XYZ file of C-alpha atoms in Angstrom:
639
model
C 118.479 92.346 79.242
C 118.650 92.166 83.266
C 116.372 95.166 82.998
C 113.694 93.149 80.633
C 113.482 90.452 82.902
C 112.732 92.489 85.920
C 109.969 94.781 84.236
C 108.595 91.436 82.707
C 108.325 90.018 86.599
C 106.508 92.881 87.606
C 104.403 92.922 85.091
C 103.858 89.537 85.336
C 103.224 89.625 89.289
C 100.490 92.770 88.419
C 99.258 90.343 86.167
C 98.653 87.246 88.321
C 97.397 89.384 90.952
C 94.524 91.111 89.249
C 92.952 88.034 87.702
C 94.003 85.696 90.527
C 90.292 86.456 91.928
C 88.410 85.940 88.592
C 90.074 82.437 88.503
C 89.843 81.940 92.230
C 93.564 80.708 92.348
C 96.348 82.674 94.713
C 98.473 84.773 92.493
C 101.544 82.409 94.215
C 100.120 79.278 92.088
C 99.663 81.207 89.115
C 103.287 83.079 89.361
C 104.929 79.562 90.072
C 103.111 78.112 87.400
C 103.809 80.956 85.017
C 107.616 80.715 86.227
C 107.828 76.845 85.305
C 106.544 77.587 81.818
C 108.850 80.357 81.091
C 111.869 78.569 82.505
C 111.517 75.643 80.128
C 111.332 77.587 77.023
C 114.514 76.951 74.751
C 115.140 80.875 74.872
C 115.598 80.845 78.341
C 118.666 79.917 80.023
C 118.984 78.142 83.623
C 118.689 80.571 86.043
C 120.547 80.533 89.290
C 119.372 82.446 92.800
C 122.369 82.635 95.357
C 120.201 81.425 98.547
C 121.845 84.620 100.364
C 119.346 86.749 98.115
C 116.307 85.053 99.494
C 117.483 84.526 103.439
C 118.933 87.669 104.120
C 117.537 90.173 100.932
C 113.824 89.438 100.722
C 112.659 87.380 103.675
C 113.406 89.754 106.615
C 111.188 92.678 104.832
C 108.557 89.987 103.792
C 108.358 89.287 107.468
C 108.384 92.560 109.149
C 105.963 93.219 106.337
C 103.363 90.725 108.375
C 104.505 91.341 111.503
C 103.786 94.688 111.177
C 100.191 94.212 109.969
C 99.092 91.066 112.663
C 97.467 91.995 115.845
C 99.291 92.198 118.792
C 96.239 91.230 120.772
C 95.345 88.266 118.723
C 99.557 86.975 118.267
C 99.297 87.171 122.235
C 96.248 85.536 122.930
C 97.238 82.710 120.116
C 101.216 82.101 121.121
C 100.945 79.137 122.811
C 99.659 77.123 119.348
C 102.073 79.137 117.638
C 105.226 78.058 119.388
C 103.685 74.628 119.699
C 103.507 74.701 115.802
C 106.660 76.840 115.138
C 109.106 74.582 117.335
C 107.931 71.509 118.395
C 106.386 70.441 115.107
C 109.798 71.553 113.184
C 111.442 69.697 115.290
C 109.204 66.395 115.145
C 109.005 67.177 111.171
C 112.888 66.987 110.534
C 113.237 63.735 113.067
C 110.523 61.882 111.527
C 111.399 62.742 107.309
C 114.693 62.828 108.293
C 114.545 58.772 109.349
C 112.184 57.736 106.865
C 114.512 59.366 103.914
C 117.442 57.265 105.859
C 115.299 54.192 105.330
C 114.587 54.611 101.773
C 117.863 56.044 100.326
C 120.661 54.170 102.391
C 123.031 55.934 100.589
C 122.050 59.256 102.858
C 123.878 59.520 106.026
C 121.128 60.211 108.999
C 122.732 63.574 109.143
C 121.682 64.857 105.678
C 118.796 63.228 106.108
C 117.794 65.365 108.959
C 118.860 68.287 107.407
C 116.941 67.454 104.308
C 113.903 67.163 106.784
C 114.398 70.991 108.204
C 114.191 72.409 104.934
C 110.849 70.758 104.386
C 109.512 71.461 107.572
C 108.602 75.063 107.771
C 105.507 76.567 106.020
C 104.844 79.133 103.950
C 102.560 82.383 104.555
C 100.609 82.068 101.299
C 97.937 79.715 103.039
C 97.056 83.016 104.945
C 96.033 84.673 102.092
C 93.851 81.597 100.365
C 92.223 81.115 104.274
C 91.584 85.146 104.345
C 89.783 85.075 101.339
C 87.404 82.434 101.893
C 86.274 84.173 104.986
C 87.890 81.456 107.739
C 87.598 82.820 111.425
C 90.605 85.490 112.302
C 91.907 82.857 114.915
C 93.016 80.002 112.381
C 94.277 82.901 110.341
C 96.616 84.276 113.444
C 98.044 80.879 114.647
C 98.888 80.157 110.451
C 100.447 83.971 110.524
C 102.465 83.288 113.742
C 103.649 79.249 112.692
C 104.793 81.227 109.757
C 106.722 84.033 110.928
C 108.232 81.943 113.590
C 108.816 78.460 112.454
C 111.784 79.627 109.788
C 114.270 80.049 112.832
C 113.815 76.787 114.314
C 114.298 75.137 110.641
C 116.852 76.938 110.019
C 118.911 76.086 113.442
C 118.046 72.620 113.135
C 119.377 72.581 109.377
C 122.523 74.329 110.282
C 123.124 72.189 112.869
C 122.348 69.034 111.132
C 124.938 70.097 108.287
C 127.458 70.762 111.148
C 127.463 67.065 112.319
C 127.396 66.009 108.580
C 130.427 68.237 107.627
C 132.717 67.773 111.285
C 131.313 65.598 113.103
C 128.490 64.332 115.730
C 126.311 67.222 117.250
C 124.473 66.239 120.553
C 120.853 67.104 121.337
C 121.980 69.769 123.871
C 123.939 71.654 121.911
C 121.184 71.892 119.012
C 119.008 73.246 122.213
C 121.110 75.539 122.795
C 122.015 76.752 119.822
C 118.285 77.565 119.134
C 117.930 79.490 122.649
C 120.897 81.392 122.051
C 119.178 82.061 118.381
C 115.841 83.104 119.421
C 117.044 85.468 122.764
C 119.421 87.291 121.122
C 116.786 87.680 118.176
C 114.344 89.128 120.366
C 116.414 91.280 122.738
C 117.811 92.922 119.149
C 114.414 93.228 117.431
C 112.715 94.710 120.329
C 115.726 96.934 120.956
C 115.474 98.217 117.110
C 111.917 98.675 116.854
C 111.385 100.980 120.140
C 114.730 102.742 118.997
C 113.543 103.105 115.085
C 110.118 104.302 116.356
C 112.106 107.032 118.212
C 113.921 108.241 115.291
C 110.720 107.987 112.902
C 108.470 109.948 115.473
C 110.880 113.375 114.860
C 110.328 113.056 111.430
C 108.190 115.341 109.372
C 107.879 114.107 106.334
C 106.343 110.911 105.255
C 107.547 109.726 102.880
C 111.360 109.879 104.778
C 109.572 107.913 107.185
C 108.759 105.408 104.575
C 112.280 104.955 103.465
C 113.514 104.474 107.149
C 111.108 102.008 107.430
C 112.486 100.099 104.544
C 115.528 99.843 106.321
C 114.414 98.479 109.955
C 114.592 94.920 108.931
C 117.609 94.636 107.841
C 118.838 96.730 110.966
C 117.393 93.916 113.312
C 118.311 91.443 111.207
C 121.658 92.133 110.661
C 123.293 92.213 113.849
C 121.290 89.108 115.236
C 123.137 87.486 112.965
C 126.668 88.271 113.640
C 125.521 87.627 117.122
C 124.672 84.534 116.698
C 120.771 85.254 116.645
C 117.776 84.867 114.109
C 117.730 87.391 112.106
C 114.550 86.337 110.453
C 113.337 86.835 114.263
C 114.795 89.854 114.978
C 113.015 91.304 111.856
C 109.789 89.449 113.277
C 110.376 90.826 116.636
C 110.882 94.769 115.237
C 107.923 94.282 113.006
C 105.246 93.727 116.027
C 106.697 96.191 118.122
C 106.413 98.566 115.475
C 102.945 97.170 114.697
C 101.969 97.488 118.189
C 103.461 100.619 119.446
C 102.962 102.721 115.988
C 99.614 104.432 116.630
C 100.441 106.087 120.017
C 103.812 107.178 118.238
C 103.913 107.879 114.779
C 101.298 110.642 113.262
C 98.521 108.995 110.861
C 99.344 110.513 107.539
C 102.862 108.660 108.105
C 101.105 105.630 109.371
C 99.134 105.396 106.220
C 101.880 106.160 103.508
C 103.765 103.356 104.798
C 101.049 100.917 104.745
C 100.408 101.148 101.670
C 103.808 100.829 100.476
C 104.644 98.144 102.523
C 101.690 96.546 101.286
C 103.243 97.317 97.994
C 106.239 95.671 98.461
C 104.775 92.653 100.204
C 103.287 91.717 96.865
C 106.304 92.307 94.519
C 108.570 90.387 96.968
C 106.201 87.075 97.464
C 105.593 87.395 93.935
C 108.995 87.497 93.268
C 109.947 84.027 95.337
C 107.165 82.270 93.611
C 108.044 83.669 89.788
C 111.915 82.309 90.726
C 110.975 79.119 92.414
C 109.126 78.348 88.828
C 112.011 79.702 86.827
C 114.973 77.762 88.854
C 112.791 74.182 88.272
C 114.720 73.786 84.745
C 118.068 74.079 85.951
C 117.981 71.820 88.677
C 116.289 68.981 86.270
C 118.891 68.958 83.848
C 121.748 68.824 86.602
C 119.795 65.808 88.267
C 119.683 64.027 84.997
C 123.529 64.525 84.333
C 124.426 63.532 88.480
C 121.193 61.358 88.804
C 119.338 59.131 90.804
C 116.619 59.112 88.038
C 113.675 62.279 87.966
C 111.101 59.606 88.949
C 113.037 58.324 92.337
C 113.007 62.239 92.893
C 109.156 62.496 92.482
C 107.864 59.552 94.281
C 110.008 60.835 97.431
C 108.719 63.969 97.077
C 105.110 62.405 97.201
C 106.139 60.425 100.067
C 107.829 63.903 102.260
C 104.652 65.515 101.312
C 102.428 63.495 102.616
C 104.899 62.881 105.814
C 104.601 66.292 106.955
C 101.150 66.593 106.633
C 100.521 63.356 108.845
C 103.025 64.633 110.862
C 101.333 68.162 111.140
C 97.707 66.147 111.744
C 99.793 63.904 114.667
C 100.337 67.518 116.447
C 97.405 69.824 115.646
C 95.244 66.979 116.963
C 96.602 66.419 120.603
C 97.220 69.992 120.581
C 94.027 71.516 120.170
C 92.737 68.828 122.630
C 95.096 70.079 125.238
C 94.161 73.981 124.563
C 90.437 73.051 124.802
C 90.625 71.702 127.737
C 93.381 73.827 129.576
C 90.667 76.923 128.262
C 88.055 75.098 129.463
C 89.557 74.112 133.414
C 90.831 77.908 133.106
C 87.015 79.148 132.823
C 85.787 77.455 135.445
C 88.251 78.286 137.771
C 87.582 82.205 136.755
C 83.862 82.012 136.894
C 84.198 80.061 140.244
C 86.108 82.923 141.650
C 83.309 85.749 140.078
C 82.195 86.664 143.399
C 85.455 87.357 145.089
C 86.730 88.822 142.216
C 83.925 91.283 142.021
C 84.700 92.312 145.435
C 88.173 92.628 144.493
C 87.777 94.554 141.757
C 84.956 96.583 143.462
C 87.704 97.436 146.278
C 90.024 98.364 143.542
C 87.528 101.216 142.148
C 87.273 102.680 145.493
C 91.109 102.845 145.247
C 91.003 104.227 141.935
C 89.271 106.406 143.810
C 91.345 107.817 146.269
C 88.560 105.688 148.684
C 91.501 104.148 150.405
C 90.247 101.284 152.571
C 92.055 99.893 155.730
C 91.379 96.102 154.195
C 92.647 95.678 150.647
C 92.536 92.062 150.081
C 89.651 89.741 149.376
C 88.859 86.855 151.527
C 90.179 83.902 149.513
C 88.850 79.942 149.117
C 91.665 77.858 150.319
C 90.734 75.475 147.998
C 90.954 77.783 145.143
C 94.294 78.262 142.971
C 95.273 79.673 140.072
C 93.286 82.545 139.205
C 93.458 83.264 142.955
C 97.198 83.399 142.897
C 97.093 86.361 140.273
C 94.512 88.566 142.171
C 96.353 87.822 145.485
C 99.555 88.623 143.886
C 97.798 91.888 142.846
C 96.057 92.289 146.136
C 99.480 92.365 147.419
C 101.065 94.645 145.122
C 98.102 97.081 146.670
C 98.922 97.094 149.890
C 102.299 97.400 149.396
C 101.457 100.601 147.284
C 99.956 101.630 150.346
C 102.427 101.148 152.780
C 104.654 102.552 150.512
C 104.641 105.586 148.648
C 100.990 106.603 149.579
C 97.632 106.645 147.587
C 98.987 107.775 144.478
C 100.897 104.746 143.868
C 97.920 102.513 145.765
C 95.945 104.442 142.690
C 97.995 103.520 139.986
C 98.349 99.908 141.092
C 94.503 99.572 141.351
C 93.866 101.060 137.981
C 96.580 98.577 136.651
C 94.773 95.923 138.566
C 91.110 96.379 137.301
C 92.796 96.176 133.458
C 94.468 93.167 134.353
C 90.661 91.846 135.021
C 89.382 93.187 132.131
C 91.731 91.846 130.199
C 91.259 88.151 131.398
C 87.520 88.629 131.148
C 87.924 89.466 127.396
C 90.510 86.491 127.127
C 87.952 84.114 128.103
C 85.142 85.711 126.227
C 87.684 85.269 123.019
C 88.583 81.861 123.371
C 84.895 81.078 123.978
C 83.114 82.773 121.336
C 85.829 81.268 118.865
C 87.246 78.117 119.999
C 89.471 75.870 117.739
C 87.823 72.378 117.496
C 87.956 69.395 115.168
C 86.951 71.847 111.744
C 89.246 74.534 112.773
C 92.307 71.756 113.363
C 91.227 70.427 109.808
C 91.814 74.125 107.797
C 95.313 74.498 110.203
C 96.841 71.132 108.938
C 95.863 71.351 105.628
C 97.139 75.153 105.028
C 100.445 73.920 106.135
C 101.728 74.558 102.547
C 105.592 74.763 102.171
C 107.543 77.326 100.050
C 109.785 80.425 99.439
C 111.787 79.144 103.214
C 112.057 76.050 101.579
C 113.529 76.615 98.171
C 115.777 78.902 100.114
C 116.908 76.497 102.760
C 117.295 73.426 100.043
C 119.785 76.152 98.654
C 122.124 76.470 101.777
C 123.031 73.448 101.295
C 127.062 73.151 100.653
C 128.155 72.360 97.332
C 130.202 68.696 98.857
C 126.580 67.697 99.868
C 125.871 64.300 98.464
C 123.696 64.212 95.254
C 122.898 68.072 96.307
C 120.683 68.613 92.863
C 118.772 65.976 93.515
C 117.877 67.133 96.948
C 117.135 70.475 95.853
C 114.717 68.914 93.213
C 112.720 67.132 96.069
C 112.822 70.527 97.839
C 111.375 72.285 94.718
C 108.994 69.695 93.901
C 107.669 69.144 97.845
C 106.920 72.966 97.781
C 105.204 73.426 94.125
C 103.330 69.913 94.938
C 101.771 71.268 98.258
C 101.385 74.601 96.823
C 99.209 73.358 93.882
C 97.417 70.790 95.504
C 96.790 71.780 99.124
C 96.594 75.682 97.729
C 93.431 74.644 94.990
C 91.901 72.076 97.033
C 92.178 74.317 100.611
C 88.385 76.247 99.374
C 87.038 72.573 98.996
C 88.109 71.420 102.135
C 86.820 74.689 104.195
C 83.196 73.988 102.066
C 83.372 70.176 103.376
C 84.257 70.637 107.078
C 82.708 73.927 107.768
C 84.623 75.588 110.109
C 83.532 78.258 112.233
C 83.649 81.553 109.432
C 84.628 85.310 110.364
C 81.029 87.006 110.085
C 80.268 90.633 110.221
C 81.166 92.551 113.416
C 78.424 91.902 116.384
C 75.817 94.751 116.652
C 76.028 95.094 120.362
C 80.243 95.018 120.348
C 79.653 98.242 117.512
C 77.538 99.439 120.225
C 79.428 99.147 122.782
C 82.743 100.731 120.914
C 80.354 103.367 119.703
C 79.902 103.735 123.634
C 83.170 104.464 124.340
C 84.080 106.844 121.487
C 81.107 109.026 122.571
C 82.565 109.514 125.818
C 86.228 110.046 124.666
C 84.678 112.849 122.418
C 82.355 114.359 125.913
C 85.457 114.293 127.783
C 87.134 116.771 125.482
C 84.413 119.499 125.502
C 84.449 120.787 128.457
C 88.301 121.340 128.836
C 88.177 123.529 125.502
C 84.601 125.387 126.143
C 85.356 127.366 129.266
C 83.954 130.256 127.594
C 80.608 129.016 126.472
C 80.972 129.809 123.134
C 79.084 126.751 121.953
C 75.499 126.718 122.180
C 74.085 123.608 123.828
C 72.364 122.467 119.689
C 75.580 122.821 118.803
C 77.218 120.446 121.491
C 74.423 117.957 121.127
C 75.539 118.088 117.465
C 79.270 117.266 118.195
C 78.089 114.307 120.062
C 75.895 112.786 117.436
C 78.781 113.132 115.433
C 81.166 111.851 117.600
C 78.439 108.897 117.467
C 79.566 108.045 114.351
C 83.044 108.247 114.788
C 83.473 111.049 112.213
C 85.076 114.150 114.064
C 84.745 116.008 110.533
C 81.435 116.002 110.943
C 82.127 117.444 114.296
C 84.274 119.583 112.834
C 81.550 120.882 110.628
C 78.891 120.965 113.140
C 81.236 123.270 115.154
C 81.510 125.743 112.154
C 78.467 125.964 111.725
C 77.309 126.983 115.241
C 79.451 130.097 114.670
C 77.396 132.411 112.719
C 79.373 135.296 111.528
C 78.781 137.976 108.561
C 80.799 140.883 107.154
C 80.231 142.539 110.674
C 81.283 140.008 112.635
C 84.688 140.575 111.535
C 87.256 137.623 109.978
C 90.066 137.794 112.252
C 87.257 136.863 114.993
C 85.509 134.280 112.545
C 89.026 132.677 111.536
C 89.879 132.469 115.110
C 86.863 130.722 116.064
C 87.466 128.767 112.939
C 90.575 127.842 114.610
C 89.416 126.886 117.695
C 86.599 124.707 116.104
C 89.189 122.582 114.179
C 91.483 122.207 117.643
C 88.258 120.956 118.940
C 87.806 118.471 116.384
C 91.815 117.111 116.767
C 91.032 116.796 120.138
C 88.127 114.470 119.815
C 90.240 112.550 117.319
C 93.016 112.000 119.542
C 90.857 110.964 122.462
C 88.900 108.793 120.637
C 92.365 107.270 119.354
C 93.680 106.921 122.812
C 90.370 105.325 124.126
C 90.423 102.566 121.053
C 94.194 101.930 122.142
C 93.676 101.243 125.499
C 90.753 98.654 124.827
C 92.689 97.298 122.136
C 95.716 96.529 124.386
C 92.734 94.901 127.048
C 90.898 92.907 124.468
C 87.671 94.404 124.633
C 86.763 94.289 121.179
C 87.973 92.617 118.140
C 91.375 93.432 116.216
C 89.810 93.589 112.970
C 86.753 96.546 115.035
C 89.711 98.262 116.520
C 91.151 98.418 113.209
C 88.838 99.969 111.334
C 87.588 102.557 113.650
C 91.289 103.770 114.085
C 91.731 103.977 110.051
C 88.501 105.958 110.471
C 90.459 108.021 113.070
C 93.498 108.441 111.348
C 92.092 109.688 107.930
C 89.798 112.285 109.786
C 93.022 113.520 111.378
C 94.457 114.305 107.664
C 91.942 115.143 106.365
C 91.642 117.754 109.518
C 94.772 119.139 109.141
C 94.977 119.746 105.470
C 91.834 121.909 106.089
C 94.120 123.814 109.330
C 97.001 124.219 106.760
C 94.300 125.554 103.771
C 92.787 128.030 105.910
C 96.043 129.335 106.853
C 96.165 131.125 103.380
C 94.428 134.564 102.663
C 90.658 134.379 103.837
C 87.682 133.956 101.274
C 85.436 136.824 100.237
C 81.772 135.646 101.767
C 79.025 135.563 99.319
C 75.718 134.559 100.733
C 74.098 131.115 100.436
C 71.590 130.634 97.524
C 68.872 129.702 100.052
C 69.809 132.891 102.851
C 70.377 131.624 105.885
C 74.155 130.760 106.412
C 77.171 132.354 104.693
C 79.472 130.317 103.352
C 83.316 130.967 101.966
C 84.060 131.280 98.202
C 87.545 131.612 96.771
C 89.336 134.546 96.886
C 89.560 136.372 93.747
């Protein structure tokens, strides 16, 4: 029977998810919906989730899961929103629903009232996925992705806490503080310390799909011991997820890279399917205990109605002062960075020279006393120079100024970033009203101790706050992006493609020479690499180089093979460079996440694809027939 129900779930979650776009509703509302049906049927008994299955089974893989897949650029650039959103809002949320449920049911001790307000507070990450699909600009989508990968530990400190002054006694302010501190450094010293260590372990493995299965398993190994250290483990598995995210590429090879996206992508959808399909299927059960405990079903839906819309005028009371803070902090920022363009050009200019090995005698710039700020950090840099000088000679001068010049490049971009993209009135608009509550929800409402007063008919506001927002923010959110038109993620600019194309021709120009010391390629057949490289398509390069080298029975296939050889080294080589080059600007900021992106895919399946071909040609050669046309030989299978 157990094994019915779960091949009816994933059918069910296939289901939802391949006609979710025909009826333009997230597969979430359709699973939930689905779930509520099912679980009143008279067939179907009332079905019971231990909270333990969601909190510590599901959720830490769900988040690594979009950890893993979020820009580290873009979760940088965005974090001060985020951790505006993830902790001061939760906080505000549980204060202000917690007092208003205190007013309304007397009956509920401010404790429990608090805690009931932490498990409404945090949000739920299937607003990214409505928002993504109606095209909504990549920096509303990254401050919704970080509020929601963040914002579970601080509800879920604040709820434990709250039940501890409920159960034994007052809890002060500080020690709430504290215990979220505690919660969030150990979470992040673990996660980081489990992603660079899993990475480790994963880059000495051959085989991909082992790599895969370890993966499935760092979550749960951050998230584990945070918690019996008194950490987030929700974090940790957060933390592990963008380290691995961010470090992956320069560590793991690309066939490995791509296996386990795909599964994990896999996996994503069967586990938030899951949540939804049980949130629907629990509803049943908790109605008919409410109606044999009480209050009354309709006390429990107008105070659902009333949390609801509590948190979102909460949410509005914080997005709005917020975003007018970050506009103008960005904007007082720019000015002071423009204002300092000329000094900074000489500092940078002094910096190349460095780069160099031009050591000059003077290293720092002739400041503005009335400048600060921005002057501060190239001063501090400036510094760091001449003591690199002093010190350990130009070599270490060298490295510093390199280091400096990407620390200005990377500001430049900053500022370009919030510019071309900056969060206004529209933006702030789509941000409150994807603020959609869910699978945390259900899960906290469920953590609740059994001695809680009238605990089913808290769980039923929990239920009902989360399907209400879900089906009513969730179908109305494409309405509301259509009325406020907020700035929308277009195509990638022409001149940044340009520019990126730029750079990958000279990552591929910089490889030729170190592997043609012998001349063997003609100079058609080098101007053919580049034009390749143009395109970002070393196969074609790879092919190009082939077919400079023309060779007959004569010629000898030991020779041929070996310059076959040497032609497909060539073309890993202009892979790997033009990997390394997209890394670096990606890490500066020079060019979108979502260009980076899919130039390194590009990169990564032309490295496969590359060394299937090595490992094919490694078997017996092919006979050589010739071409149809003459010209050119080409291989044919070997009888």
């Amino acid at each position: 029977m157990n094994l019915l129900i779960i091949v009816a779930g994933l059918l069910a979650i296939a289901g939802a998810s391949q006609i979710s776009d025909r009826l333009r509703v997230a597969p979430a509302l359709l699973l939930l919906t689905m779930g509520i049906a099912v679980g009143f049927l008279p067939a179907v008994p009332a079905i019971v989730i231990e909270p333990e299955v969601i909190l510590e089974g599901l959720l830490p893989a769900l988040l690594y899961a979009t950890a893993v897949a979020i820009p580290a650029i873009n979760f940088r650039r965005e974090f001060t929103p985020v951790a505006i959103l993830a902790v001061l809002l939760v906080a505000v949320s549980s204060a202000v629903i917690g007092g208003v449920l205190t007013l309304v049911l007397p009956s509920l001790s401010v404790a429990w009232a608090v805690a009931m307000g932490a498990v409404l507070s945090p949000t739920d990450a299937v607003a990214i996925s409505i928002a993504r699909r109606l095209g909504v600009t990549q920096r509303v989508i990254t401050v919704l992705e970080g509020e929601g990968l963040l914002n579970d530990a601080t509800a879920l400190v604040v709820l434990s806490s709250a039940i501890s002054a409920a159960v034994a006694g007052r809890t002060s302010a500080g020690e709430v503080l504290g215990s979220f501190v505690l919660a969030v450094v150990v979470a992040v010293a673990v996660g980081w310390i489990v992603g660079e260590l899993t990475l480790h372990l994963r880059a000495r493995v051959t085989d991909a799909s082992v790599d895969t299965v370890i993966s499935f398993a760092v979550p749960f190994l951050a998230a584990i011991p945070a918690e019996h250290m008194g950490g987030s483990g929700l974090v940790a598995a957060v933390v592990a997820g963008l380290v691995t995210g961010h470090r992956s590429p320069r560590l793991l090879p690309p066939d490995h890279r791509i296996a386990g996206n795909e599964t994990w992508h896999t996996v994503e959808l069967v586990l938030e399917g899951f949540i939804f399909l049980v949130m629907g299927l629990q509803l049943f059960g908790v109605v008919e205990d409410v109606r044999a405990e009480g209050p009354p079903i309709a006390t429990a839906v107008w105070l659902a109605v009333l949390a609801g819309v509590l948190s979102v005028a909460v949410r509005a009371a914080i997005v709005a002062p917020m975003l007018l803070w970050l506009r103008r902090r960005g904007a007082r920022r720019a000015e002071r960075w423009d204002g300092m363009s000329e000094p900074r050009q000489e500092f940078e200019e002094r910096c190349q020279a460095i780069a160099r090995g031009e050591i000059p005698k003077d290293m720092l710039v002739p400041w503005d006393s009335s400048r600060r700020g921005v002057r501060r950090r190239l001063k501090g840099l400036a510094k760091r120079l001449a003591k690199g000088r002093r010190g350990t000679g130009h070599a270490h001068a060298r490295a510093h100024a390199a280091q400096a010049i990407d620390r200005i490049r990377r500001v430049d971009a900053d500022m370009a970033y919030y510019q071309q993209a900056p969060l206004g009135a529209r933006e702030g608009t789509i941000i409150v009203w994807a603020g959609m509550r869910g699978a945390v929800t259900l899960a906290a409402a469920q953590t609740l101790p059994a001695d809680a007063p009238n605990r089913p008919f808290l769980l039923l506001i929990a239920i009902l706050v989360a399907a209400g927002s879900l089906v009513v923010q969730g179908l109305t959110l494409p309405w509301v992006v259509r009325a406020v038109r907020p700035t929308m993620e277009g195509p990638a600019d022409e001149a940044e493609r340009r520019e990126l194309m730029g750079l990958l021709i000279s990552a591929a120009k910089g490889v030729i020479p170190e592997n043609d010391d012998d001349h063997i390629l003609t100079d058609d057949a080098r101007r053919r690499i580049v034009l390749a490289a143009q395109g970002a398509s070393a196969l074609v390069a790879h092919a190009a180089r082939e077919e400079a080298f023309e060779g007959g029975e004569d010629a000898g296939w030991a020779a041929r093979r070996a310059e076959q050889a040497r032609a497909r080294a060539l073309a890993l080589d202009m892979v790997r460079a033009q990997r390394q080059a997209l890394l670096d600007a990606g890490e500066l900021g020079l060019y979108s996440a979502g260009l980076i992106e899919y130039a390194l895919t590009r990169l990564d399946y032309e490295e496969i694809t590359l060394v299937y071909r090595e490992a094919v040609h490694e078997d017996p050669p092919a006979r050589v027939v010739p071409a149809p046309s003459g010209g050119h030989t080409v291989p044919s299978a070997a009888p």
